[in-house]
PDB file of C-alpha atoms in Angstrom:
ATOM      1  CA  ALA A   1      66.339-119.609 -12.582  1.00 74.00           C
ATOM      2  CA  GLN A   2      69.634-118.749 -14.143  1.00 82.00           C
ATOM      3  CA  SER A   3      72.523-117.395 -12.125  1.00 90.00           C
ATOM      4  CA  VAL A   4      76.141-116.480 -12.585  1.00 94.00           C
ATOM      5  CA  THR A   5      78.763-116.641  -9.870  1.00 96.00           C
ATOM      6  CA  GLN A   6      82.039-114.806  -9.991  1.00 96.00           C
ATOM      7  CA  PRO A   7      83.661-115.909  -6.745  1.00 96.00           C
ATOM      8  CA  ASP A   8      86.450-113.326  -6.758  1.00 95.00           C
ATOM      9  CA  ILE A   9      85.377-109.762  -6.004  1.00 94.00           C
ATOM     10  CA  HIS A  10      88.900-108.402  -6.384  1.00 95.00           C
ATOM     11  CA  ILE A  11      91.990-109.843  -8.013  1.00 97.00           C
ATOM     12  CA  THR A  12      95.441-108.258  -7.997  1.00 97.00           C
ATOM     13  CA  VAL A  13      97.951-109.321 -10.617  1.00 97.00           C
ATOM     14  CA  SER A  14     101.395-108.030 -11.459  1.00 97.00           C
ATOM     15  CA  GLU A  15     101.865-106.568 -14.902  1.00 97.00           C
ATOM     16  CA  GLY A  16     103.107-109.252 -17.253  1.00 97.00           C
ATOM     17  CA  ALA A  17     101.738-112.084 -15.151  1.00 97.00           C
ATOM     18  CA  SER A  18      99.024-114.464 -16.254  1.00 97.00           C
ATOM     19  CA  LEU A  19      95.402-114.006 -15.298  1.00 97.00           C
ATOM     20  CA  GLU A  20      92.417-116.243 -14.732  1.00 98.00           C
ATOM     21  CA  LEU A  21      89.004-114.924 -13.730  1.00 98.00           C
ATOM     22  CA  ARG A  22      86.502-117.512 -12.623  1.00 98.00           C
ATOM     23  CA  CYS A  23      82.889-117.789 -13.678  1.00 98.00           C
ATOM     24  CA  ASN A  24      80.359-120.475 -12.839  1.00 97.00           C
ATOM     25  CA  TYR A  25      76.826-120.494 -14.138  1.00 94.00           C
ATOM     26  CA  SER A  26      73.547-122.207 -13.491  1.00 92.00           C
ATOM     27  CA  TYR A  27      71.189-122.419 -16.425  1.00 85.00           C
ATOM     28  CA  GLY A  28      68.356-124.744 -17.322  1.00 76.00           C
ATOM     29  CA  ALA A  29      68.867-124.622 -21.067  1.00 75.00           C
ATOM     30  CA  THR A  30      71.802-124.488 -23.428  1.00 76.00           C
ATOM     31  CA  PRO A  31      73.549-121.267 -22.494  1.00 84.00           C
ATOM     32  CA  TYR A  32      75.187-118.496 -24.360  1.00 87.00           C
ATOM     33  CA  LEU A  33      78.130-117.241 -22.304  1.00 92.00           C
ATOM     34  CA  PHE A  34      79.803-113.870 -22.446  1.00 92.00           C
ATOM     35  CA  TRP A  35      82.578-111.912 -20.850  1.00 95.00           C
ATOM     36  CA  TYR A  36      82.303-108.133 -20.775  1.00 93.00           C
ATOM     37  CA  VAL A  37      84.735-105.513 -19.527  1.00 95.00           C
ATOM     38  CA  GLN A  38      83.773-102.175 -18.019  1.00 92.00           C
ATOM     39  CA  SER A  39      86.095 -99.256 -17.378  1.00 89.00           C
ATOM     40  CA  PRO A  40      85.069 -96.765 -14.662  1.00 83.00           C
ATOM     41  CA  GLY A  41      82.022 -94.736 -15.667  1.00 79.00           C
ATOM     42  CA  GLN A  42      81.762 -96.457 -19.003  1.00 82.00           C
ATOM     43  CA  GLY A  43      79.447 -98.909 -20.686  1.00 83.00           C
ATOM     44  CA  LEU A  44      80.299-102.525 -21.347  1.00 87.00           C
ATOM     45  CA  GLN A  45      82.535-103.896 -24.047  1.00 89.00           C
ATOM     46  CA  LEU A  46      82.273-107.478 -25.216  1.00 89.00           C
ATOM     47  CA  LEU A  47      85.500-109.436 -24.816  1.00 94.00           C
ATOM     48  CA  LEU A  48      84.310-112.762 -26.134  1.00 93.00           C
ATOM     49  CA  LYS A  49      81.349-115.086 -26.342  1.00 90.00           C
ATOM     50  CA  TYR A  50      80.572-118.795 -26.541  1.00 91.00           C
ATOM     51  CA  PHE A  51      77.609-120.197 -28.409  1.00 83.00           C
ATOM     52  CA  SER A  52      78.660-123.649 -29.560  1.00 83.00           C
ATOM     53  CA  GLY A  53      81.513-125.545 -31.129  1.00 86.00           C
ATOM     54  CA  ASP A  54      85.085-125.207 -29.946  1.00 89.00           C
ATOM     55  CA  THR A  55      85.022-124.801 -26.201  1.00 92.00           C
ATOM     56  CA  LEU A  56      88.090-122.562 -26.213  1.00 96.00           C
ATOM     57  CA  VAL A  57      87.134-119.170 -27.563  1.00 96.00           C
ATOM     58  CA  GLN A  58      89.399-116.305 -28.439  1.00 96.00           C
ATOM     59  CA  GLY A  59      88.452-112.734 -27.807  1.00 96.00           C
ATOM     60  CA  ILE A  60      89.789-109.243 -28.180  1.00 94.00           C
ATOM     61  CA  LYS A  61      92.791-107.820 -26.339  1.00 95.00           C
ATOM     62  CA  GLY A  62      94.432-111.235 -26.039  1.00 97.00           C
ATOM     63  CA  PHE A  63      91.742-112.774 -23.830  1.00 97.00           C
ATOM     64  CA  GLU A  64      90.435-116.303 -24.132  1.00 98.00           C
ATOM     65  CA  ALA A  65      87.894-118.368 -22.230  1.00 98.00           C
ATOM     66  CA  GLU A  66      87.174-122.046 -21.949  1.00 97.00           C
ATOM     67  CA  PHE A  67      83.701-123.492 -21.629  1.00 95.00           C
ATOM     68  CA  LYS A  68      83.576-126.577 -19.436  1.00 94.00           C
ATOM     69  CA  ARG A  69      80.089-128.013 -19.362  1.00 91.00           C
ATOM     70  CA  SER A  70      80.908-130.617 -16.720  1.00 92.00           C
ATOM     71  CA  GLN A  71      82.016-127.884 -14.342  1.00 94.00           C
ATOM     72  CA  SER A  72      79.469-125.281 -15.471  1.00 94.00           C
ATOM     73  CA  SER A  73      82.360-122.890 -15.835  1.00 96.00           C
ATOM     74  CA  PHE A  74      83.517-120.296 -18.313  1.00 97.00           C
ATOM     75  CA  ASN A  75      86.794-118.941 -16.964  1.00 98.00           C
ATOM     76  CA  LEU A  76      88.537-116.012 -18.606  1.00 98.00           C
ATOM     77  CA  ARG A  77      92.294-116.098 -19.132  1.00 98.00           C
ATOM     78  CA  LYS A  78      95.077-113.932 -20.423  1.00 98.00           C
ATOM     79  CA  PRO A  79      98.706-115.057 -20.564  1.00 97.00           C
ATOM     80  CA  SER A  80     100.229-111.657 -19.816  1.00 97.00           C
ATOM     81  CA  VAL A  81      98.279-108.719 -18.455  1.00 97.00           C
ATOM     82  CA  HIS A  82      98.915-105.068 -19.214  1.00 96.00           C
ATOM     83  CA  TRP A  83      98.230-102.101 -16.951  1.00 95.00           C
ATOM     84  CA  SER A  84      95.414-101.102 -19.299  1.00 95.00           C
ATOM     85  CA  ASP A  85      93.575-104.315 -18.420  1.00 96.00           C
ATOM     86  CA  ALA A  86      92.648-102.902 -15.014  1.00 96.00           C
ATOM     87  CA  ALA A  87      88.842-102.767 -15.052  1.00 96.00           C
ATOM     88  CA  GLU A  88      85.702-104.556 -13.929  1.00 95.00           C
ATOM     89  CA  TYR A  89      84.971-107.843 -15.638  1.00 97.00           C
ATOM     90  CA  PHE A  90      81.520-109.353 -15.898  1.00 95.00           C
ATOM     91  CA  CYS A  91      80.524-112.847 -16.884  1.00 96.00           C
ATOM     92  CA  ALA A  92      77.012-113.216 -18.278  1.00 92.00           C
ATOM     93  CA  VAL A  93      74.693-115.963 -19.450  1.00 90.00           C
ATOM     94  CA  GLY A  94      71.741-115.917 -21.823  1.00 84.00           C
ATOM     95  CA  ALA A  95      69.454-118.309 -23.613  1.00 73.00           C
ATOM     96  CA  VAL A  96      70.357-119.816 -26.958  1.00 61.00           C
ATOM     97  CA  GLY A  97      68.079-118.194 -29.527  1.00 55.00           C
ATOM     98  CA  GLY A  98      66.186-116.465 -26.784  1.00 55.00           C
ATOM     99  CA  ALA A  99      64.896-112.937 -26.680  1.00 58.00           C
ATOM    100  CA  ASP A 100      65.725-112.292 -23.058  1.00 70.00           C
ATOM    101  CA  GLY A 101      68.296-110.047 -21.513  1.00 78.00           C
ATOM    102  CA  LEU A 102      71.434-111.449 -19.992  1.00 84.00           C
ATOM    103  CA  THR A 103      72.037-112.434 -16.395  1.00 88.00           C
ATOM    104  CA  PHE A 104      75.250-110.988 -15.065  1.00 91.00           C
ATOM    105  CA  GLY A 105      77.609-112.046 -12.338  1.00 94.00           C
ATOM    106  CA  LYS A 106      78.578-109.522  -9.677  1.00 93.00           C
ATOM    107  CA  GLY A 107      81.822-108.762 -11.410  1.00 95.00           C
ATOM    108  CA  THR A 108      85.509-109.086 -10.608  1.00 96.00           C
ATOM    109  CA  HIS A 109      87.586-105.980 -10.100  1.00 96.00           C
ATOM    110  CA  LEU A 110      91.023-106.468 -11.629  1.00 97.00           C
ATOM    111  CA  ILE A 111      93.931-104.493 -10.187  1.00 97.00           C
ATOM    112  CA  ILE A 112      97.267-104.462 -11.968  1.00 96.00           C
ATOM    113  CA  GLN A 113     100.394-103.959  -9.914  1.00 95.00           C
ATOM    114  CA  PRO A 114     103.412-102.412 -11.613  1.00 90.00           C
TER     115      PRO A 114
ATOM    116  CA  GLY B   1      80.391-104.073 -34.519  1.00 64.00           C
ATOM    117  CA  ALA B   2      76.944-102.708 -33.888  1.00 75.00           C
ATOM    118  CA  VAL B   3      76.734 -99.376 -32.069  1.00 86.00           C
ATOM    119  CA  VAL B   4      74.298 -98.404 -29.353  1.00 91.00           C
ATOM    120  CA  SER B   5      74.252 -94.807 -28.200  1.00 93.00           C
ATOM    121  CA  GLN B   6      72.782 -93.352 -25.028  1.00 94.00           C
ATOM    122  CA  HIS B   7      71.967 -89.766 -24.254  1.00 95.00           C
ATOM    123  CA  PRO B   8      72.578 -87.996 -21.989  1.00 95.00           C
ATOM    124  CA  SER B   9      75.695 -89.583 -20.547  1.00 92.00           C
ATOM    125  CA  ARG B  10      75.292 -87.628 -17.334  1.00 94.00           C
ATOM    126  CA  VAL B  11      72.314 -85.841 -15.879  1.00 96.00           C
ATOM    127  CA  ILE B  12      71.729 -84.090 -12.592  1.00 96.00           C
ATOM    128  CA  CYS B  13      68.207 -83.217 -11.576  1.00 96.00           C
ATOM    129  CA  LYS B  14      66.247 -82.021  -8.596  1.00 96.00           C
ATOM    130  CA  SER B  15      64.131 -84.367  -6.569  1.00 97.00           C
ATOM    131  CA  GLY B  16      60.591 -84.602  -7.909  1.00 96.00           C
ATOM    132  CA  THR B  17      61.452 -83.917 -11.531  1.00 97.00           C
ATOM    133  CA  SER B  18      61.385 -86.396 -14.407  1.00 97.00           C
ATOM    134  CA  VAL B  19      64.333 -87.386 -16.526  1.00 97.00           C
ATOM    135  CA  LYS B  20      64.344 -89.023 -19.946  1.00 97.00           C
ATOM    136  CA  ILE B  21      67.193 -91.181 -21.195  1.00 97.00           C
ATOM    137  CA  GLU B  22      67.415 -92.172 -24.837  1.00 97.00           C
ATOM    138  CA  CYS B  23      68.879 -95.347 -26.267  1.00 96.00           C
ATOM    139  CA  ARG B  24      69.503 -95.571 -29.989  1.00 95.00           C
ATOM    140  CA  SER B  25      70.803 -98.354 -32.170  1.00 92.00           C
ATOM    141  CA  LEU B  26      72.825 -96.476 -34.764  1.00 91.00           C
ATOM    142  CA  ASP B  27      73.470 -99.045 -37.456  1.00 86.00           C
ATOM    143  CA  PHE B  28      70.926-101.764 -36.917  1.00 86.00           C
ATOM    144  CA  GLN B  29      67.293-102.253 -36.081  1.00 87.00           C
ATOM    145  CA  ALA B  30      66.380-103.643 -32.695  1.00 86.00           C
ATOM    146  CA  THR B  31      62.927-104.987 -32.005  1.00 81.00           C
ATOM    147  CA  THR B  32      64.037-105.549 -28.437  1.00 86.00           C
ATOM    148  CA  MET B  33      66.107-103.368 -26.174  1.00 91.00           C
ATOM    149  CA  PHE B  34      66.967-103.931 -22.548  1.00 92.00           C
ATOM    150  CA  TRP B  35      67.408-101.501 -19.698  1.00 95.00           C
ATOM    151  CA  TYR B  36      69.794-102.274 -16.875  1.00 94.00           C
ATOM    152  CA  ARG B  37      70.566-100.478 -13.674  1.00 95.00           C
ATOM    153  CA  GLN B  38      73.935-100.569 -11.983  1.00 90.00           C
ATOM    154  CA  PHE B  39      74.598 -99.359  -8.453  1.00 84.00           C
ATOM    155  CA  PRO B  40      78.136 -98.332  -7.516  1.00 80.00           C
ATOM    156  CA  LYS B  41      80.494-101.277  -7.492  1.00 77.00           C
ATOM    157  CA  GLN B  42      77.641-103.656  -8.223  1.00 82.00           C
ATOM    158  CA  SER B  43      76.561-105.771 -11.126  1.00 86.00           C
ATOM    159  CA  LEU B  44      73.974-104.950 -13.744  1.00 88.00           C
ATOM    160  CA  MET B  45      70.392-105.688 -12.858  1.00 91.00           C
ATOM    161  CA  LEU B  46      67.899-106.084 -15.655  1.00 91.00           C
ATOM    162  CA  MET B  47      65.057-103.638 -15.146  1.00 94.00           C
ATOM    163  CA  ALA B  48      62.878-104.205 -18.163  1.00 93.00           C
ATOM    164  CA  THR B  49      62.659-105.451 -21.709  1.00 91.00           C
ATOM    165  CA  SER B  50      61.552-102.851 -24.198  1.00 88.00           C
ATOM    166  CA  ASN B  51      59.573-104.179 -27.157  1.00 84.00           C
ATOM    167  CA  GLU B  52      58.983-102.098 -30.256  1.00 84.00           C
ATOM    168  CA  GLY B  53      55.321-101.335 -30.676  1.00 83.00           C
ATOM    169  CA  SER B  54      54.196-102.935 -27.450  1.00 85.00           C
ATOM    170  CA  LYS B  55      54.413-102.522 -23.707  1.00 89.00           C
ATOM    171  CA  ALA B  56      57.629-103.112 -21.905  1.00 91.00           C
ATOM    172  CA  THR B  57      58.096-106.175 -19.728  1.00 91.00           C
ATOM    173  CA  TYR B  58      59.323-105.286 -16.264  1.00 94.00           C
ATOM    174  CA  GLU B  59      61.355-107.436 -13.923  1.00 92.00           C
ATOM    175  CA  GLN B  60      59.993-108.242 -10.526  1.00 92.00           C
ATOM    176  CA  GLY B  61      60.344-105.374  -8.103  1.00 93.00           C
ATOM    177  CA  VAL B  62      60.712-102.674 -10.764  1.00 94.00           C
ATOM    178  CA  GLU B  63      57.959-100.062 -10.622  1.00 94.00           C
ATOM    179  CA  LYS B  64      56.583 -99.597 -14.102  1.00 93.00           C
ATOM    180  CA  ASP B  65      54.915 -96.315 -13.183  1.00 95.00           C
ATOM    181  CA  LYS B  66      58.229 -95.055 -11.913  1.00 96.00           C
ATOM    182  CA  PHE B  67      60.340 -96.149 -14.853  1.00 97.00           C
ATOM    183  CA  LEU B  68      58.405 -95.487 -18.027  1.00 96.00           C
ATOM    184  CA  ILE B  69      59.725 -97.188 -21.120  1.00 94.00           C
ATOM    185  CA  ASN B  70      58.742 -96.348 -24.647  1.00 91.00           C
ATOM    186  CA  HIS B  71      60.041 -98.145 -27.717  1.00 89.00           C
ATOM    187  CA  ALA B  72      58.738 -95.846 -30.416  1.00 84.00           C
ATOM    188  CA  SER B  73      60.758 -97.175 -33.331  1.00 89.00           C
ATOM    189  CA  LEU B  74      63.129 -99.945 -34.260  1.00 89.00           C
ATOM    190  CA  THR B  75      66.082 -97.758 -33.367  1.00 92.00           C
ATOM    191  CA  LEU B  76      64.928 -95.850 -30.298  1.00 94.00           C
ATOM    192  CA  SER B  77      63.885 -96.726 -26.787  1.00 94.00           C
ATOM    193  CA  THR B  78      63.463 -94.215 -23.988  1.00 95.00           C
ATOM    194  CA  LEU B  79      63.507 -94.609 -20.228  1.00 97.00           C
ATOM    195  CA  THR B  80      61.804 -91.896 -18.214  1.00 97.00           C
ATOM    196  CA  VAL B  81      62.433 -91.782 -14.497  1.00 97.00           C
ATOM    197  CA  THR B  82      59.371 -90.045 -13.122  1.00 97.00           C
ATOM    198  CA  SER B  83      59.331 -87.997  -9.935  1.00 96.00           C
ATOM    199  CA  ALA B  84      62.937 -88.844  -9.341  1.00 96.00           C
ATOM    200  CA  HIS B  85      64.281 -89.221  -5.819  1.00 96.00           C
ATOM    201  CA  PRO B  86      67.853 -89.511  -4.550  1.00 95.00           C
ATOM    202  CA  GLU B  87      67.535 -93.299  -4.310  1.00 94.00           C
ATOM    203  CA  ASP B  88      66.998 -93.359  -8.080  1.00 95.00           C
ATOM    204  CA  SER B  89      70.538 -92.092  -8.543  1.00 95.00           C
ATOM    205  CA  SER B  90      72.327 -94.792 -10.465  1.00 94.00           C
ATOM    206  CA  PHE B  91      74.038 -95.763 -13.696  1.00 93.00           C
ATOM    207  CA  TYR B  92      71.492 -96.804 -16.306  1.00 95.00           C
ATOM    208  CA  ILE B  93      72.650 -98.859 -19.263  1.00 94.00           C
ATOM    209  CA  CYS B  94      70.685 -99.925 -22.293  1.00 94.00           C
ATOM    210  CA  SER B  95      71.455-102.723 -24.670  1.00 91.00           C
ATOM    211  CA  ALA B  96      70.091-104.030 -27.924  1.00 89.00           C
ATOM    212  CA  ARG B  97      70.322-107.129 -30.031  1.00 79.00           C
ATOM    213  CA  PRO B  98      70.341-106.954 -33.823  1.00 75.00           C
ATOM    214  CA  GLY B  99      67.431-108.849 -35.317  1.00 65.00           C
ATOM    215  CA  VAL B 100      65.290-111.430 -33.583  1.00 54.00           C
ATOM    216  CA  GLY B 101      66.383-114.803 -32.257  1.00 48.00           C
ATOM    217  CA  MET B 102      69.883-114.333 -33.513  1.00 48.00           C
ATOM    218  CA  SER B 103      73.188-114.914 -31.821  1.00 56.00           C
ATOM    219  CA  GLY B 104      72.160-113.560 -28.470  1.00 57.00           C
ATOM    220  CA  GLU B 105      74.950-111.027 -28.302  1.00 69.00           C
ATOM    221  CA  LEU B 106      73.902-107.728 -26.814  1.00 78.00           C
ATOM    222  CA  PHE B 107      75.499-104.432 -27.659  1.00 85.00           C
ATOM    223  CA  PHE B 108      75.595-101.940 -24.836  1.00 88.00           C
ATOM    224  CA  GLY B 109      75.308 -98.206 -24.726  1.00 90.00           C
ATOM    225  CA  GLU B 110      77.823 -96.084 -22.905  1.00 89.00           C
ATOM    226  CA  GLY B 111      75.519 -95.680 -19.932  1.00 91.00           C
ATOM    227  CA  SER B 112      73.795 -92.690 -18.367  1.00 94.00           C
ATOM    228  CA  ARG B 113      74.681 -91.573 -14.872  1.00 94.00           C
ATOM    229  CA  LEU B 114      71.719 -90.052 -13.080  1.00 95.00           C
ATOM    230  CA  THR B 115      72.231 -87.996  -9.956  1.00 95.00           C
ATOM    231  CA  VAL B 116      69.141 -86.820  -8.129  1.00 96.00           C
ATOM    232  CA  LEU B 117      69.725 -84.027  -5.638  1.00 95.00           C
TER     233      LEU B 117
END
């Protein structure tokens, strides 16, 4: 069965500092990997996704993520965070070409210090 | 990008009543939609897969008689919480994927917060 682990429940970063959110997955097939962001009381917004090809993917709002197959990881990074980045971040995995829903990690709550 | 809309965004109901939540894909057709449930400060748990023109597929532990799903058209799926109880209070989110067997990306609705008194 597939699973996604986000080991950090909360992360606090100073505004302007760099950010890395960790994500590890377990999946029996070739995975699709996603990062979503959720503001309080809102739905989810896609930040970026990896299907194939270049393992470093660029997303919206200055985020990027790197797929490392050997480590089963898909960590999210941003070189300089803004106060508006404070939110809940979810890593998710799905099947390539599949018709199933995604499996989500438990999320990482990002707090931005002034 | 593709837009998925949910209605209502918030609903409060009395215990024992039924509540219907709609999920619409506004600019694409979706043969498959997904319903997720999110408890406070928790992740999203897939409840069921809604298939246009056929019965929904429920995840283990989800009561299909409790959470009725109807996918009447290629742009509309509904979730009805029947005989709602306070423990059904949650944030329900739908998602849809354009086409079949495509990129795998899901587009999410804004969510519907259900509060059962």
